[in-house]
PDB file of C-alpha atoms in Angstrom:
ATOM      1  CA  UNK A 427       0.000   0.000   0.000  1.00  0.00           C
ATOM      2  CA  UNK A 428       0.699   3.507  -0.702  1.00  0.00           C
ATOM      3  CA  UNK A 429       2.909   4.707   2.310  1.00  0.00           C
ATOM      4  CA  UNK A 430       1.274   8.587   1.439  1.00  0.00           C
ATOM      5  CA  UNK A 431      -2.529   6.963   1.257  1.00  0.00           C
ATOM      6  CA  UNK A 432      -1.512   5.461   4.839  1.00  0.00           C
ATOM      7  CA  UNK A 433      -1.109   8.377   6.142  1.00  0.00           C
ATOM      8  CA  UNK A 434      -3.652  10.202   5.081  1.00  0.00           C
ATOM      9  CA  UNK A 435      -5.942   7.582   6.246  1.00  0.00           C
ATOM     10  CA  UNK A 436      -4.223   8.020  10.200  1.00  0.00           C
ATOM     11  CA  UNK A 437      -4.558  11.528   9.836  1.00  0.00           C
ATOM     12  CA  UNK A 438      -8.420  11.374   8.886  1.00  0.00           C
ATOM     13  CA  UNK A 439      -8.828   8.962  11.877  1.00  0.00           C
ATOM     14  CA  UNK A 440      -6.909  11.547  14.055  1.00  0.00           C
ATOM     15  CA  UNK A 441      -9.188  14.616  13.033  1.00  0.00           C
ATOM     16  CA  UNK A 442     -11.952  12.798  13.066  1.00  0.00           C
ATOM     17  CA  UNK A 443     -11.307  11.745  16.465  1.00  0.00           C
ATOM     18  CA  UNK A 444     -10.439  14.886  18.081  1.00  0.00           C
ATOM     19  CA  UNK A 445     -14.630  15.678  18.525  1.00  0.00           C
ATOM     20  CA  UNK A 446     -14.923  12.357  20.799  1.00  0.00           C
ATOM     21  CA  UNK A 447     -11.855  12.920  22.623  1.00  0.00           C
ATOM     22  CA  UNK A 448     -12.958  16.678  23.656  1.00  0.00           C
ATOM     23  CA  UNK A 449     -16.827  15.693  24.534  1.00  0.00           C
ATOM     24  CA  UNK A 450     -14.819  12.845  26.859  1.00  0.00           C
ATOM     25  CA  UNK A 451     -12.058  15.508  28.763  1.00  0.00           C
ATOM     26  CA  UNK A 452     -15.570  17.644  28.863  1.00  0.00           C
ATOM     27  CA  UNK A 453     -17.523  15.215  30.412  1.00  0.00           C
ATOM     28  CA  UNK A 454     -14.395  13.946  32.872  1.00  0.00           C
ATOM     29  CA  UNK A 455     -14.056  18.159  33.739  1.00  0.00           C
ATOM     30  CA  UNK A 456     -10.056  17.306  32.903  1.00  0.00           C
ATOM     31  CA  UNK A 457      -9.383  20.573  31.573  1.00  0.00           C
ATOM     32  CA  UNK A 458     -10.842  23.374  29.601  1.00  0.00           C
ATOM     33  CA  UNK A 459     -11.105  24.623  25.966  1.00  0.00           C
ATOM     34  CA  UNK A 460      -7.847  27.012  26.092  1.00  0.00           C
ATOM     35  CA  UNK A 461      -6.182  23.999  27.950  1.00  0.00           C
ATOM     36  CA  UNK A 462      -6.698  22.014  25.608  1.00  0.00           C
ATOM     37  CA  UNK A 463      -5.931  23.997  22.987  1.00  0.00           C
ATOM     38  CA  UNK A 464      -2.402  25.266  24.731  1.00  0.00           C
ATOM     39  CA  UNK A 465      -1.635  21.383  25.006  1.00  0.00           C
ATOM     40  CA  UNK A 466      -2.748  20.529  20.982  1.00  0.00           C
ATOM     41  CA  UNK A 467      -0.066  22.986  19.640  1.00  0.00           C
ATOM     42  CA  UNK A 468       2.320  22.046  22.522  1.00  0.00           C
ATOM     43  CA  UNK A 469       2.608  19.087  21.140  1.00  0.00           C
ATOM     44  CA  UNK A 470       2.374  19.604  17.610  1.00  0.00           C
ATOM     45  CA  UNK A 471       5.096  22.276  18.165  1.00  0.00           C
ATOM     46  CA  UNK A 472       7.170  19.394  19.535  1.00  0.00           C
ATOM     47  CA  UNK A 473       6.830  16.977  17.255  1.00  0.00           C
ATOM     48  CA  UNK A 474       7.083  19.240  13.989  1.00  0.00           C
ATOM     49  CA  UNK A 475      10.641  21.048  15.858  1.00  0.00           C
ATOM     50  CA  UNK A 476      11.635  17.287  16.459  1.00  0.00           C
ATOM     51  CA  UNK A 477      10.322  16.567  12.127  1.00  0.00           C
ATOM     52  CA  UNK A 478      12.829  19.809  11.383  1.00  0.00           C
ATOM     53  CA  UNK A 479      15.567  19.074  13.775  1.00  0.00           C
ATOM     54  CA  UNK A 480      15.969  15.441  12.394  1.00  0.00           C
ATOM     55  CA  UNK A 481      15.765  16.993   8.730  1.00  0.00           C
ATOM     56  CA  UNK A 482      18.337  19.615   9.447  1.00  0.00           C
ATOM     57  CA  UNK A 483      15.911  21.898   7.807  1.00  0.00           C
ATOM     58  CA  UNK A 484      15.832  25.563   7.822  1.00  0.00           C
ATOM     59  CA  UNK A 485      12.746  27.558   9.806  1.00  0.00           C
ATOM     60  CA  UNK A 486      11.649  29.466   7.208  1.00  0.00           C
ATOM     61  CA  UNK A 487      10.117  32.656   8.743  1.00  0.00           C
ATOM     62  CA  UNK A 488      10.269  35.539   6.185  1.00  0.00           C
ATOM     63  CA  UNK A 489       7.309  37.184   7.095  1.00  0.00           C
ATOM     64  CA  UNK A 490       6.403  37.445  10.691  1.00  0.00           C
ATOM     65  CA  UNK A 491       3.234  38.854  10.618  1.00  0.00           C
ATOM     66  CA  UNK A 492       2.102  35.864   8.406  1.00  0.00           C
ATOM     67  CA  UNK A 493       3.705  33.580  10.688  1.00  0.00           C
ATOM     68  CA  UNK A 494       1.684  35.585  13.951  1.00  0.00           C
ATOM     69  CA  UNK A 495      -1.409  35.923  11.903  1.00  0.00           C
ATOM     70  CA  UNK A 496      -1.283  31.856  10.874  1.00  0.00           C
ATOM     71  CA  UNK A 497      -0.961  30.863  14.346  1.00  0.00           C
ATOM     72  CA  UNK A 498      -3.476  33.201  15.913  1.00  0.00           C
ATOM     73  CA  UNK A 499      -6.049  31.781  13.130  1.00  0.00           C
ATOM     74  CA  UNK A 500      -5.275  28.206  13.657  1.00  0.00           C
ATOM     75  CA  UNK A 501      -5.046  28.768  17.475  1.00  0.00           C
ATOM     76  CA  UNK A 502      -8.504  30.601  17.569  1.00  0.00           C
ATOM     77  CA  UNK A 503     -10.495  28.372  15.389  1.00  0.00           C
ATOM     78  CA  UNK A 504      -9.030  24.886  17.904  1.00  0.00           C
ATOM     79  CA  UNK A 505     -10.485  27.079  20.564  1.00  0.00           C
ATOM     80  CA  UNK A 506     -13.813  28.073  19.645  1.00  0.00           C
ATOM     81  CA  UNK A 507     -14.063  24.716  17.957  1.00  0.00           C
ATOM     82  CA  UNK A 508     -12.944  23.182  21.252  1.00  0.00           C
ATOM     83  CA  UNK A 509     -15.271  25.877  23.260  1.00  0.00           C
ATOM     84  CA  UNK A 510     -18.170  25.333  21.000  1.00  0.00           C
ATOM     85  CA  UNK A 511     -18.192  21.099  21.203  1.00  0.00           C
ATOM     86  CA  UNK A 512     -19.426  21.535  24.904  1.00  0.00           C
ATOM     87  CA  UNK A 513     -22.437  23.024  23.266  1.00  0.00           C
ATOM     88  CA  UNK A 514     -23.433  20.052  21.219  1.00  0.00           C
ATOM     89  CA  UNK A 515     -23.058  16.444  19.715  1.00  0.00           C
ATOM     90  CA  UNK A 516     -19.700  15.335  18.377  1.00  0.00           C
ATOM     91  CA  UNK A 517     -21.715  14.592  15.563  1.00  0.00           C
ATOM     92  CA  UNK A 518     -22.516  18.209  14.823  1.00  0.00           C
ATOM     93  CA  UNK A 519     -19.470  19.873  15.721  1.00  0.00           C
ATOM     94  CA  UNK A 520     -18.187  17.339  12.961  1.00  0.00           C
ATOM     95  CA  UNK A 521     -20.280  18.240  10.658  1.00  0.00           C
ATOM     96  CA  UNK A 522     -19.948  22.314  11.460  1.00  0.00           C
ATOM     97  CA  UNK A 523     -16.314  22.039  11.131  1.00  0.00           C
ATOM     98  CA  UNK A 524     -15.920  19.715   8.251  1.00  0.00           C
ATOM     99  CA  UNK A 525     -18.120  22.077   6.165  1.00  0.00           C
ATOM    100  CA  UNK A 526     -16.004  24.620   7.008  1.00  0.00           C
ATOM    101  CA  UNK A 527     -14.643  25.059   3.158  1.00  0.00           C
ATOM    102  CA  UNK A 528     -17.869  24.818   1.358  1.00  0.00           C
ATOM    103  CA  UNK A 529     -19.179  28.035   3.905  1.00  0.00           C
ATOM    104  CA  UNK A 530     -16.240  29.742   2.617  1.00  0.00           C
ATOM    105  CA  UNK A 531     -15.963  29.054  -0.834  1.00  0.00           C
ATOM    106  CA  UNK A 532     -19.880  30.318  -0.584  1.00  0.00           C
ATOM    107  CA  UNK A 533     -18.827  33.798   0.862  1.00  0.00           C
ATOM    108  CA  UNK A 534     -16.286  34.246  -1.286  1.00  0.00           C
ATOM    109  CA  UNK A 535     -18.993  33.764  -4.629  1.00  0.00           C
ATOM    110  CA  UNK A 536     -21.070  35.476  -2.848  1.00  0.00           C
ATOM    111  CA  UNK A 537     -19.072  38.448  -1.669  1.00  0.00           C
ATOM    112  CA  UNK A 538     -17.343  38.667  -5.329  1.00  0.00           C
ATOM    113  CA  UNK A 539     -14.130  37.053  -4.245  1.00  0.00           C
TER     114      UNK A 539
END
């Protein structure tokens, strides 16, 4: 098998896990959305320095405000995803978040873009 189709397929499985494991820390009162949140890109900040590291590749930051302004998106939208899952089913916060792109390829016909 395709080792690229492999890992697509663990990365679905991880994304579309990550709606079950926040209604569970919810429900167990383990920790809250910025908590979890902080600890997500903790760790993914680990393991893609330790990715880089191992590569001896460069960190290519030529633009800081793109680098701030891609972090603060990413960060927010974990958080009021996270924040927003209390709210309602895993199921729905699925859904919500996986239609993500169609809602914004629909503003951006809509809006001219």
């Amino acid at each position: 098998m395709n080792r690229g189709a492999v890992l697509a397929g663990v990365a679905g499985i991880c994304w579309g896990t990550i709606p079950i494991a926040v209604k569970q820390t919810y429900a167990a009162g383990s920790a809250t959305a910025l908590e979890m949140s902080v600890f997500r890109f903790v760790i993914a900040g680990i393991i893609l320095g330790g990715v880089t590291a191992a590569r001896r590749e460069p960190l290519l930051m030529r633009n800081k405000w793109s680098v701030l302004m891609g972090f603060c998106g990413v960060f927010w939208m974990s958080f009021v995803s996270f924040f927003g899952i209390q709210y309602t089913s895993a199921v729905n916060a699925s859904i919500l978040s996986n239609s993500n792109p169609l809602m914004v390829a629909a503003l951006a016909s809509g809006l001219g873009l």
